[in-house]
Coordinates of N, CA and C in Angstrom, one line a residue:
M1117 N -31.4 -78.5 113.0 CA -31.1 -77.4 114.0 C -32.4 -76.8 114.5
E1118 N -32.6 -76.8 115.8 CA -33.8 -76.3 116.4 C -33.8 -74.8 116.3
E1119 N -35.0 -74.2 116.1 CA -35.2 -72.8 116.0 C -36.0 -72.3 117.2
Y1120 N -35.5 -71.3 117.9 CA -36.1 -70.9 119.1 C -36.7 -69.5 119.0
I1121 N -37.8 -69.3 119.8 CA -38.4 -68.0 120.1 C -37.9 -67.6 121.5
L1122 N -37.4 -66.4 121.6 CA -36.9 -65.9 122.9 C -37.9 -64.8 123.4
L1123 N -38.4 -65.0 124.6 CA -39.3 -64.1 125.2 C -38.5 -63.4 126.3
V1124 N -38.5 -62.0 126.3 CA -37.7 -61.3 127.2 C -38.6 -60.3 128.0
D1125 N -38.8 -60.5 129.3 CA -39.7 -59.6 130.1 C -39.4 -59.9 131.5
D1126 N -39.4 -58.8 132.3 CA -39.1 -59.0 133.8 C -40.3 -59.5 134.6
E1127 N -41.5 -59.6 133.9 CA -42.7 -60.1 134.6 C -42.9 -61.6 134.3
T1128 N -42.7 -62.4 135.3 CA -42.9 -63.9 135.2 C -44.2 -64.2 134.6
G1129 N -45.3 -63.5 135.1 CA -46.6 -63.9 134.6 C -46.8 -63.7 133.1
I1130 N -46.2 -62.6 132.6 CA -46.3 -62.4 131.2 C -45.6 -63.5 130.4
L1131 N -44.4 -63.8 130.8 CA -43.6 -64.9 130.2 C -44.4 -66.2 130.2
D1132 N -44.9 -66.6 131.3 CA -45.6 -67.8 131.4 C -46.9 -67.8 130.5
M1133 N -47.6 -66.7 130.5 CA -48.8 -66.6 129.7 C -48.5 -66.8 128.2
L1134 N -47.5 -66.0 127.8 CA -47.1 -66.1 126.4 C -46.6 -67.5 126.0
E1135 N -45.8 -68.1 126.9 CA -45.3 -69.5 126.6 C -46.5 -70.5 126.4
I1136 N -47.5 -70.4 127.3 CA -48.6 -71.3 127.2 C -49.4 -71.1 125.9
V1137 N -49.6 -69.8 125.5 CA -50.4 -69.5 124.3 C -49.6 -70.0 123.1
L1138 N -48.3 -69.7 123.1 CA -47.5 -70.0 121.9 C -47.4 -71.5 121.7
K1139 N -47.3 -72.3 122.8 CA -47.2 -73.7 122.7 C -48.6 -74.3 122.2
K1140 N -49.7 -73.7 122.6 CA -51.0 -74.1 122.0 C -51.1 -73.8 120.6
E1141 N -50.3 -72.8 120.1 CA -50.3 -72.4 118.7 C -49.3 -73.2 117.9
G1142 N -48.6 -74.2 118.5 CA -47.7 -75.1 117.8 C -46.3 -74.8 118.0
F1143 N -45.9 -73.7 118.7 CA -44.5 -73.4 118.9 C -43.9 -74.3 120.1
R1144 N -42.8 -74.9 119.8 CA -42.3 -75.8 120.8 C -41.0 -75.3 121.5
N1145 N -40.2 -74.7 120.7 CA -38.9 -74.3 121.3 C -38.9 -72.8 121.7
I1146 N -39.2 -72.6 123.0 CA -39.3 -71.3 123.6 C -38.4 -71.1 124.7
K1147 N -37.7 -70.0 124.7 CA -36.8 -69.7 125.8 C -37.2 -68.4 126.5
K1148 N -37.0 -68.2 127.7 CA -37.4 -67.1 128.5 C -36.2 -66.4 129.2
A1149 N -36.3 -65.1 129.2 CA -35.2 -64.3 129.9 C -35.9 -63.1 130.6
Q1150 N -35.4 -62.8 131.8 CA -36.0 -61.7 132.6 C -35.1 -60.5 132.7
S1151 N -34.0 -60.4 132.0 CA -33.1 -59.3 132.0 C -32.3 -59.3 130.7
G1152 N -31.7 -58.1 130.4 CA -30.9 -58.0 129.2 C -29.7 -58.9 129.2
K1153 N -29.0 -59.0 130.4 CA -27.9 -59.9 130.5 C -28.2 -61.3 130.2
E1154 N -29.3 -61.8 130.7 CA -29.8 -63.2 130.5 C -30.1 -63.3 129.0
A1155 N -30.8 -62.3 128.4 CA -31.1 -62.4 127.0 C -29.9 -62.5 126.1
E1156 N -28.9 -61.7 126.4 CA -27.6 -61.8 125.6 C -27.0 -63.2 125.7
K1157 N -27.0 -63.8 126.8 CA -26.5 -65.2 127.0 C -27.3 -66.2 126.1
M1158 N -28.6 -66.0 126.1 CA -29.4 -67.0 125.4 C -29.3 -66.7 123.9
I1159 N -29.2 -65.5 123.5 CA -29.0 -65.2 122.0 C -27.7 -65.9 121.5
R1160 N -26.6 -65.8 122.3 CA -25.4 -66.4 121.9 C -25.5 -68.0 121.9
E1161 N -26.2 -68.5 122.8 CA -26.3 -70.0 122.9 C -27.3 -70.6 121.9
F1162 N -28.5 -69.9 121.7 CA -29.5 -70.5 121.0 C -29.8 -69.9 119.6
N1163 N -29.3 -68.7 119.3 CA -29.5 -68.0 118.1 C -31.0 -68.0 117.7
P1164 N -31.8 -67.3 118.5 CA -33.3 -67.4 118.3 C -33.7 -66.9 116.9
R1165 N -34.9 -67.4 116.5 CA -35.4 -67.0 115.2 C -36.2 -65.8 115.3
L1166 N -36.7 -65.5 116.5 CA -37.5 -64.2 116.7 C -37.4 -63.9 118.2
I1167 N -37.4 -62.6 118.5 CA -37.4 -62.1 119.9 C -38.6 -61.3 120.2
V1168 N -39.3 -61.6 121.3 CA -40.3 -60.7 121.9 C -39.6 -60.0 123.0
L1169 N -39.5 -58.7 122.9 CA -38.7 -57.9 123.9 C -39.4 -56.8 124.6
D1170 N -39.4 -56.9 125.9 CA -40.0 -55.8 126.7 C -39.1 -54.6 126.7
V1171 N -39.7 -53.4 126.6 CA -38.9 -52.2 126.5 C -38.2 -51.8 127.8
M1172 N -38.9 -52.0 128.9 CA -38.4 -51.6 130.2 C -37.9 -52.9 131.0
L1173 N -36.6 -53.2 130.9 CA -36.0 -54.3 131.6 C -35.3 -53.7 132.8
P1174 N -35.0 -54.6 133.8 CA -34.4 -54.1 135.0 C -32.9 -53.6 134.9
D1175 N -32.2 -54.1 133.9 CA -30.8 -53.7 133.7 C -30.5 -53.0 132.4
V1176 N -31.4 -52.9 131.5 CA -31.1 -52.2 130.2 C -32.4 -51.8 129.6
N1177 N -32.3 -50.7 128.8 CA -33.5 -50.3 128.0 C -33.6 -51.2 126.8
G1178 N -34.8 -51.7 126.6 CA -35.0 -52.6 125.5 C -34.7 -52.0 124.1
L1179 N -35.0 -50.7 124.0 CA -34.7 -50.0 122.7 C -33.2 -50.0 122.4
E1180 N -32.4 -49.7 123.4 CA -31.0 -49.7 123.3 C -30.4 -51.1 123.0
F1181 N -31.1 -52.0 123.7 CA -30.7 -53.4 123.5 C -30.9 -53.8 122.1
C1182 N -32.0 -53.5 121.5 CA -32.3 -53.8 120.1 C -31.3 -53.1 119.1
M1183 N -31.0 -51.8 119.4 CA -30.1 -51.1 118.6 C -28.7 -51.8 118.5
E1184 N -28.3 -52.3 119.7 CA -27.0 -53.0 119.7 C -27.1 -54.3 119.0
L1185 N -28.2 -55.0 119.1 CA -28.4 -56.2 118.5 C -28.4 -56.1 117.0
R1186 N -28.9 -55.0 116.5 CA -28.9 -54.7 115.0 C -27.6 -54.6 114.4
K1187 N -26.5 -54.4 115.2 CA -25.2 -54.3 114.6 C -24.7 -55.6 114.1
N1188 N -25.3 -56.7 114.6 CA -24.8 -58.0 114.2 C -25.9 -59.0 113.8
S1189 N -27.1 -58.6 113.9 CA -28.2 -59.5 113.6 C -29.4 -58.8 113.1
D1190 N -30.1 -59.5 112.2 CA -31.4 -59.0 111.6 C -32.6 -59.8 112.1
V1191 N -32.4 -60.6 113.2 CA -33.5 -61.4 113.8 C -34.7 -60.5 114.1
P1192 N -35.9 -60.9 113.7 CA -37.1 -60.0 114.0 C -37.3 -59.8 115.5
V1193 N -37.6 -58.5 115.8 CA -37.8 -58.1 117.2 C -39.2 -57.5 117.3
L1194 N -40.0 -58.0 118.2 CA -41.3 -57.5 118.5 C -41.3 -56.9 119.9
F1195 N -41.5 -55.6 119.9 CA -41.5 -54.9 121.2 C -42.8 -55.1 122.0
L1196 N -42.7 -55.3 123.3 CA -43.8 -55.2 124.2 C -43.6 -54.0 125.2
T1197 N -44.5 -53.1 125.3 CA -44.3 -52.0 126.2 C -45.6 -51.4 126.6
A1198 N -45.5 -50.6 127.8 CA -46.7 -49.9 128.3 C -46.8 -48.5 127.7
K1199 N -45.8 -48.1 127.0 CA -45.7 -46.8 126.4 C -46.6 -46.8 125.1
T1200 N -47.5 -45.9 125.0 CA -48.4 -45.9 123.8 C -48.4 -44.7 122.9
S1201 N -47.5 -43.7 123.2 CA -47.5 -42.6 122.3 C -46.9 -42.9 120.9
D1202 N -47.3 -42.1 119.9 CA -46.8 -42.2 118.6 C -45.2 -42.1 118.6
Y1203 N -44.8 -41.2 119.4 CA -43.3 -40.9 119.5 C -42.6 -42.2 120.0
D1204 N -43.2 -42.8 121.0 CA -42.6 -44.1 121.5 C -42.5 -45.2 120.5
K1205 N -43.6 -45.3 119.7 CA -43.7 -46.3 118.7 C -42.7 -46.0 117.5
L1206 N -42.6 -44.8 117.1 CA -41.7 -44.4 116.1 C -40.3 -44.7 116.5
T1207 N -40.0 -44.4 117.8 CA -38.7 -44.6 118.3 C -38.3 -46.1 118.3
G1208 N -39.3 -46.9 118.6 CA -39.1 -48.4 118.6 C -38.8 -48.9 117.2
F1209 N -39.5 -48.4 116.2 CA -39.1 -48.8 114.8 C -37.8 -48.2 114.4
A1210 N -37.5 -47.0 114.8 CA -36.2 -46.4 114.4 C -35.0 -47.2 115.0
M1211 N -35.2 -47.8 116.2 CA -34.2 -48.5 116.8 C -34.0 -49.9 116.2
G1212 N -34.8 -50.3 115.3 CA -34.7 -51.6 114.6 C -35.8 -52.6 114.9
G1213 N -36.8 -52.2 115.6 CA -37.9 -53.1 115.9 C -38.7 -53.4 114.6
D1214 N -39.3 -54.6 114.6 CA -40.1 -55.0 113.4 C -41.6 -54.9 113.7
D1215 N -42.0 -54.8 115.0 CA -43.4 -54.7 115.4 C -43.4 -54.1 116.8
Y1216 N -44.6 -53.7 117.2 CA -44.7 -52.9 118.5 C -46.1 -53.2 119.0
I1217 N -46.2 -53.8 120.2 CA -47.5 -54.1 120.9 C -47.5 -53.5 122.3
T1218 N -48.6 -52.8 122.5 CA -48.7 -52.1 123.8 C -49.4 -52.9 124.9
K1219 N -49.0 -52.8 126.1 CA -49.6 -53.5 127.2 C -50.8 -52.7 127.7
P1220 N -51.9 -53.3 128.2 CA -52.1 -54.7 128.2 C -52.4 -55.2 126.8
F1221 N -52.2 -56.5 126.5 CA -52.4 -57.0 125.2 C -53.1 -58.4 125.2
N1222 N -53.6 -58.7 124.0 CA -54.2 -60.1 123.9 C -53.1 -61.0 123.4
P1223 N -52.8 -62.1 124.2 CA -51.7 -63.0 123.8 C -51.9 -63.6 122.5
M1224 N -53.1 -63.8 122.1 CA -53.4 -64.4 120.7 C -52.9 -63.4 119.6
E1225 N -53.0 -62.1 119.9 CA -52.5 -61.1 118.9 C -51.0 -61.2 118.8
V1226 N -50.4 -61.4 120.0 CA -48.9 -61.6 119.9 C -48.5 -62.8 119.1
A1227 N -49.3 -63.9 119.3 CA -49.0 -65.1 118.5 C -49.2 -64.9 117.0
A1228 N -50.3 -64.1 116.7 CA -50.6 -63.8 115.3 C -49.5 -63.0 114.7
R1229 N -49.0 -62.0 115.4 CA -47.9 -61.2 114.8 C -46.6 -61.9 114.7
I1230 N -46.4 -62.9 115.6 CA -45.2 -63.7 115.5 C -45.2 -64.5 114.2
K1231 N -46.4 -65.1 114.0 CA -46.6 -65.9 112.7 C -46.3 -65.1 111.5
V1232 N -46.8 -63.8 111.5 CA -46.5 -62.9 110.4 C -45.0 -62.7 110.2
Q1233 N -44.3 -62.4 111.3 CA -42.9 -62.2 111.2 C -42.1 -63.4 110.7
L1234 N -42.5 -64.6 111.2 CA -41.8 -65.8 110.7 C -42.1 -66.2 109.3
K1235 N -43.4 -65.8 108.9 CA -43.7 -66.1 107.5 C -42.8 -65.3 106.5
H1236 N -42.6 -64.0 106.9 CA -41.8 -63.2 106.0 C -40.4 -63.5 106.1
Q1237 N -39.9 -64.0 107.3 CA -38.6 -64.4 107.4 C -38.3 -65.6 106.5
H1238 N -39.3 -66.5 106.5 CA -39.2 -67.7 105.6 C -39.1 -67.3 104.1
M1239 N -40.0 -66.4 103.8 CA -40.0 -65.9 102.4 C -38.7 -65.2 102.0
Y1240 N -38.1 -64.5 103.0 CA -36.9 -63.8 102.8 C -35.7 -64.7 102.5
S1241 N -35.7 -65.9 103.2 CA -34.6 -66.8 103.1 C -34.8 -67.9 102.0
K1242 N -36.0 -67.9 101.5 CA -36.3 -68.9 100.5 C -35.7 -68.6 99.1
T1243 N -35.2 -69.6 98.5 CA -34.6 -69.4 97.1 C -35.3 -70.3 96.1
E1244 N -35.7 -69.7 95.0 CA -36.4 -70.5 94.0 C -35.6 -70.5 92.7
H1245 N -35.9 -69.4 91.9 CA -35.1 -69.3 90.6 C -34.6 -67.9 90.5
L1246 N -33.6 -67.7 89.7 CA -33.0 -66.4 89.5 C -33.9 -65.5 88.9
N1247 N -34.1 -64.3 89.5 CA -35.1 -63.3 89.0 C -34.6 -62.0 89.5
L1248 N -34.2 -61.1 88.6 CA -33.7 -59.8 88.9 C -34.7 -58.7 88.5
L1249 N -34.9 -57.8 89.4 CA -35.6 -56.6 89.1 C -34.6 -55.4 89.2
Q1250 N -34.3 -54.8 88.1 CA -33.3 -53.8 88.0 C -33.8 -52.4 87.8
F1251 N -33.3 -51.5 88.7 CA -33.7 -50.1 88.6 C -32.5 -49.3 88.5
E1252 N -32.7 -48.0 88.3 CA -31.5 -47.1 88.1 C -30.5 -47.1 89.3
D1253 N -31.1 -47.2 90.5 CA -30.2 -47.1 91.7 C -30.0 -48.3 92.5
F1254 N -30.8 -49.4 92.2 CA -30.6 -50.6 93.0 C -31.2 -51.8 92.2
T1255 N -30.9 -53.0 92.7 CA -31.4 -54.2 92.0 C -31.9 -55.1 93.1
I1256 N -33.1 -55.8 92.8 CA -33.6 -56.8 93.7 C -33.4 -58.1 93.1
N1257 N -32.7 -59.0 93.8 CA -32.4 -60.3 93.4 C -33.3 -61.3 94.2
K1258 N -34.4 -61.7 93.5 CA -35.4 -62.6 94.1 C -34.9 -64.0 94.4
D1259 N -33.7 -64.4 93.8 CA -33.2 -65.7 94.1 C -32.5 -65.7 95.4
S1260 N -31.7 -64.6 95.7 CA -31.0 -64.5 97.0 C -31.7 -63.7 98.0
C1261 N -32.8 -63.0 97.6 CA -33.5 -62.1 98.4 C -32.6 -61.0 98.9
E1262 N -31.8 -60.4 98.0 CA -30.9 -59.3 98.3 C -31.2 -58.1 97.5
I1263 N -31.0 -56.9 98.2 CA -31.0 -55.6 97.5 C -29.6 -55.1 97.3
N1264 N -29.2 -54.9 96.1 CA -27.9 -54.4 95.8 C -27.9 -53.0 95.3
R1265 N -27.0 -52.2 95.8 CA -26.8 -50.8 95.4 C -25.4 -50.5 95.2
N1266 N -25.0 -50.1 94.0 CA -23.6 -49.8 93.7 C -22.6 -50.9 94.1
G1267 N -23.0 -52.1 93.9 CA -22.1 -53.2 94.3 C -22.1 -53.6 95.7
T1268 N -23.0 -53.0 96.5 CA -23.1 -53.3 97.9 C -24.4 -53.9 98.3
V1269 N -24.4 -55.0 99.0 CA -25.7 -55.6 99.4 C -26.2 -54.8 100.6
L1270 N -27.4 -54.3 100.5 CA -27.9 -53.5 101.6 C -28.5 -54.3 102.7
D1271 N -28.5 -53.8 103.9 CA -29.0 -54.5 105.1 C -30.5 -54.3 105.2
F1272 N -31.3 -55.3 104.8 CA -32.7 -55.2 104.8 C -33.3 -56.3 105.8
T1273 N -34.3 -56.0 106.6 CA -35.0 -57.0 107.3 C -35.9 -57.7 106.4
A1274 N -36.5 -58.8 106.8 CA -37.4 -59.6 106.0 C -38.6 -58.8 105.6
L1275 N -39.2 -58.0 106.5 CA -40.4 -57.3 106.2 C -40.1 -56.1 105.3
E1276 N -38.9 -55.4 105.5 CA -38.5 -54.4 104.6 C -38.4 -54.9 103.2
Y1277 N -37.7 -56.1 103.0 CA -37.6 -56.7 101.7 C -38.9 -57.0 101.1
S1278 N -39.8 -57.6 101.9 CA -41.1 -58.0 101.4 C -41.9 -56.8 100.9
L1279 N -41.8 -55.7 101.7 CA -42.6 -54.5 101.3 C -42.0 -53.9 100.0
L1280 N -40.7 -53.8 99.9 CA -40.1 -53.2 98.7 C -40.4 -54.1 97.5
L1281 N -40.3 -55.4 97.7 CA -40.6 -56.3 96.6 C -42.1 -56.2 96.1
Y1282 N -43.0 -56.0 97.1 CA -44.4 -55.8 96.8 C -44.6 -54.6 95.9
F1283 N -44.0 -53.5 96.4 CA -44.0 -52.2 95.6 C -43.5 -52.5 94.2
A1284 N -42.3 -53.1 94.1 CA -41.7 -53.2 92.8 C -42.5 -54.1 91.8
E1285 N -43.2 -55.1 92.4 CA -44.0 -56.0 91.5 C -45.4 -55.4 91.2
H1286 N -45.7 -54.3 91.8 CA -47.0 -53.6 91.6 C -46.7 -52.1 91.3
P1287 N -45.9 -51.8 90.3 CA -45.6 -50.4 90.0 C -46.8 -49.6 89.6
N1288 N -46.6 -48.3 89.9 CA -47.6 -47.2 89.4 C -49.0 -47.5 89.9
R1289 N -49.2 -48.2 91.0 CA -50.5 -48.4 91.6 C -50.4 -47.7 93.0
I1290 N -51.5 -47.1 93.4 CA -51.6 -46.5 94.7 C -52.2 -47.5 95.7
F1291 N -51.5 -47.6 96.8 CA -52.0 -48.5 97.9 C -52.1 -47.6 99.2
T1292 N -53.2 -47.9 99.9 CA -53.4 -47.2 101.2 C -52.5 -48.0 102.2
T1293 N -52.2 -47.4 103.4 CA -51.4 -48.1 104.4 C -52.1 -49.4 104.8
A1294 N -53.5 -49.3 104.9 CA -54.2 -50.5 105.3 C -54.1 -51.6 104.3
Q1295 N -54.1 -51.3 103.0 CA -53.9 -52.3 101.9 C -52.5 -52.9 102.0
L1296 N -51.5 -52.1 102.2 CA -50.1 -52.6 102.3 C -50.0 -53.5 103.5
Y1297 N -50.6 -53.1 104.6 CA -50.5 -54.0 105.8 C -51.1 -55.3 105.6
E1298 N -52.3 -55.3 104.9 CA -53.0 -56.5 104.7 C -52.3 -57.4 103.7
N1299 N -51.7 -56.8 102.6 CA -51.1 -57.6 101.6 C -49.6 -58.0 101.9
V1300 N -48.9 -57.2 102.7 CA -47.5 -57.5 103.0 C -47.4 -58.2 104.4
W1301 N -48.0 -57.6 105.4 CA -48.0 -58.2 106.7 C -48.9 -59.5 106.8
G1302 N -49.9 -59.5 105.9 CA -50.8 -60.7 105.9 C -51.8 -60.7 107.0
Q1303 N -52.1 -59.6 107.6 CA -53.1 -59.6 108.7 C -54.0 -58.3 108.5
M1304 N -55.2 -58.4 109.0 CA -56.1 -57.2 109.0 C -56.3 -56.8 110.4
N1305 N -56.3 -55.4 110.6 CA -56.6 -54.8 111.9 C -55.7 -55.2 113.0
L1306 N -54.5 -55.6 112.7 CA -53.5 -55.9 113.7 C -52.4 -54.8 113.8
G1307 N -52.2 -54.1 112.8 CA -51.2 -53.0 112.7 C -51.8 -51.6 112.7
E1308 N -50.9 -50.7 112.8 CA -51.4 -49.3 112.7 C -50.6 -48.6 111.5
E1309 N -51.2 -47.5 111.1 CA -50.6 -46.8 110.0 C -49.1 -46.5 110.2
K1310 N -48.7 -46.2 111.5 CA -47.3 -45.9 111.8 C -46.4 -47.0 111.4
T1311 N -46.8 -48.3 111.6 CA -46.0 -49.4 111.3 C -45.6 -49.4 109.8
V1312 N -46.5 -49.2 108.9 CA -46.2 -49.1 107.5 C -45.3 -47.9 107.2
V1313 N -45.7 -46.8 107.7 CA -45.0 -45.5 107.4 C -43.6 -45.6 107.8
M1314 N -43.3 -46.2 109.0 CA -42.0 -46.3 109.5 C -41.1 -47.2 108.6
H1315 N -41.7 -48.3 108.2 CA -41.0 -49.2 107.3 C -40.6 -48.6 106.0
I1316 N -41.6 -47.8 105.4 CA -41.3 -47.1 104.2 C -40.2 -46.1 104.4
S1317 N -40.2 -45.4 105.5 CA -39.1 -44.4 105.8 C -37.8 -45.1 105.8
R1318 N -37.7 -46.3 106.5 CA -36.4 -47.0 106.5 C -36.0 -47.4 105.2
I1319 N -36.9 -47.9 104.3 CA -36.6 -48.3 103.0 C -36.0 -47.2 102.1
R1320 N -36.7 -46.0 102.3 CA -36.3 -44.8 101.5 C -34.9 -44.5 101.8
K1321 N -34.5 -44.5 103.1 CA -33.1 -44.2 103.5 C -32.1 -45.1 102.8
K1322 N -32.5 -46.3 102.5 CA -31.6 -47.2 101.9 C -31.5 -47.2 100.4
I1323 N -32.6 -46.9 99.7 CA -32.6 -47.0 98.3 C -32.7 -45.7 97.5
E1324 N -33.2 -44.7 98.2 CA -33.4 -43.4 97.5 C -32.1 -42.6 97.4
P1325 N -31.8 -42.0 96.3 CA -30.7 -41.1 96.2 C -30.8 -39.9 97.2
E1326 N -32.0 -39.4 97.4 CA -32.3 -38.4 98.4 C -33.6 -38.9 99.1
A1327 N -33.5 -39.3 100.4 CA -34.7 -39.8 101.1 C -35.7 -38.8 101.3
E1328 N -35.3 -37.5 101.4 CA -36.2 -36.4 101.6 C -37.0 -36.0 100.3
K1329 N -36.5 -36.5 99.2 CA -37.1 -36.2 97.9 C -37.2 -37.6 97.1
P1330 N -38.2 -38.4 97.6 CA -38.3 -39.7 97.0 C -38.4 -39.8 95.5
K1331 N -37.6 -40.7 95.0 CA -37.6 -41.0 93.5 C -38.5 -42.2 93.2
Y1332 N -38.6 -43.1 94.1 CA -39.3 -44.4 93.8 C -40.6 -44.5 94.6
I1333 N -40.6 -44.3 95.9 CA -41.8 -44.5 96.7 C -42.4 -43.2 97.0
H1334 N -43.5 -42.8 96.4 CA -44.1 -41.5 96.5 C -45.3 -41.6 97.4
N1335 N -45.5 -40.6 98.2 CA -46.7 -40.4 99.0 C -47.7 -39.6 98.3
I1336 N -48.8 -40.2 97.9 CA -49.9 -39.5 97.2 C -50.8 -38.9 98.2
R1337 N -50.8 -37.6 98.5 CA -51.5 -37.1 99.6 C -53.0 -37.4 99.6
G1338 N -53.4 -38.0 100.7 CA -54.8 -38.3 100.9 C -55.2 -39.6 100.3
L1339 N -54.3 -40.3 99.6 CA -54.6 -41.5 99.0 C -53.7 -42.7 99.4
G1340 N -52.4 -42.5 99.5 CA -51.6 -43.6 99.9 C -50.2 -43.5 99.3
Y1341 N -49.6 -44.6 98.9 CA -48.2 -44.7 98.4 C -48.2 -45.4 97.0
K1342 N -47.3 -44.9 96.2 CA -47.1 -45.5 94.8 C -45.6 -45.6 94.5
F1343 N -45.3 -46.8 94.0 CA -43.9 -47.0 93.5 C -43.8 -46.7 92.1
I1344 N -42.9 -45.8 91.8 CA -42.6 -45.4 90.4 C -41.3 -46.0 89.9
P1345 N -41.3 -47.0 89.0 CA -40.1 -47.6 88.6 C -39.3 -46.8 87.7
H1346 N -38.0 -46.6 88.0 CA -37.1 -46.0 87.1 C -36.1 -47.1 86.7
K1347 N -36.5 -47.7 85.6 CA -35.8 -48.8 85.1 C -34.3 -48.5 84.6
K1348 N -33.4 -49.4 84.9 CA -32.1 -49.3 84.5 C -32.0 -49.5 83.0
E1349 N -31.4 -48.6 82.2 CA -31.4 -48.8 80.8 C -30.4 -49.9 80.4
A1350 N -30.9 -50.7 79.5 CA -30.0 -51.8 79.0 C -28.9 -51.2 78.1
R1351 N -27.7 -51.8 78.2 CA -26.5 -51.4 77.5 C -26.2 -52.4 76.4

């Protein structure tokens, strides 16, 4: 089964430029759409492995498009936008985006970020041997790459899973946002602090009994973040 990357932007020049660069980087199955309606059709037909999505489309807001997509799919979404404020970036992550690149951009940077997303998606779907990390409020199943809480499998993106797993496998250590980005995203100087912070915020809402009073992922002021394991007691 072929795996496609879907590029969605109303500017033909941007689509063509990204297609050329991605093909030079070894990606062969690329589809292009210039509207939300066209993108919806291609998503149904080709089930893309990753979507590069412009925020301002002629018929729909890309943020709202992503929010609707998240109801049925966890496919990685990388936003492209001319909006550069922290508020706009945080909104993009809150709507379900996995990464955020502002225009104008270097197409090689887009290719690099796509590779990071696909790497983590591969890690997320890969199964090796049964390995459970059990905590008081949730369990990480490394065999199925699932987070389970109170008998329910939580909805995690590949990067959210990778970040939580990294914390869980390195308990009681303080990491700066730069270190987390380098170790989890696998790239240096391509992301911003807000990317890591927003992913941590989304994870807290899913695993913490009280997201406003974190039990597991603590912010150590001026230093970074630390995961404190509260192990589930054996019975």
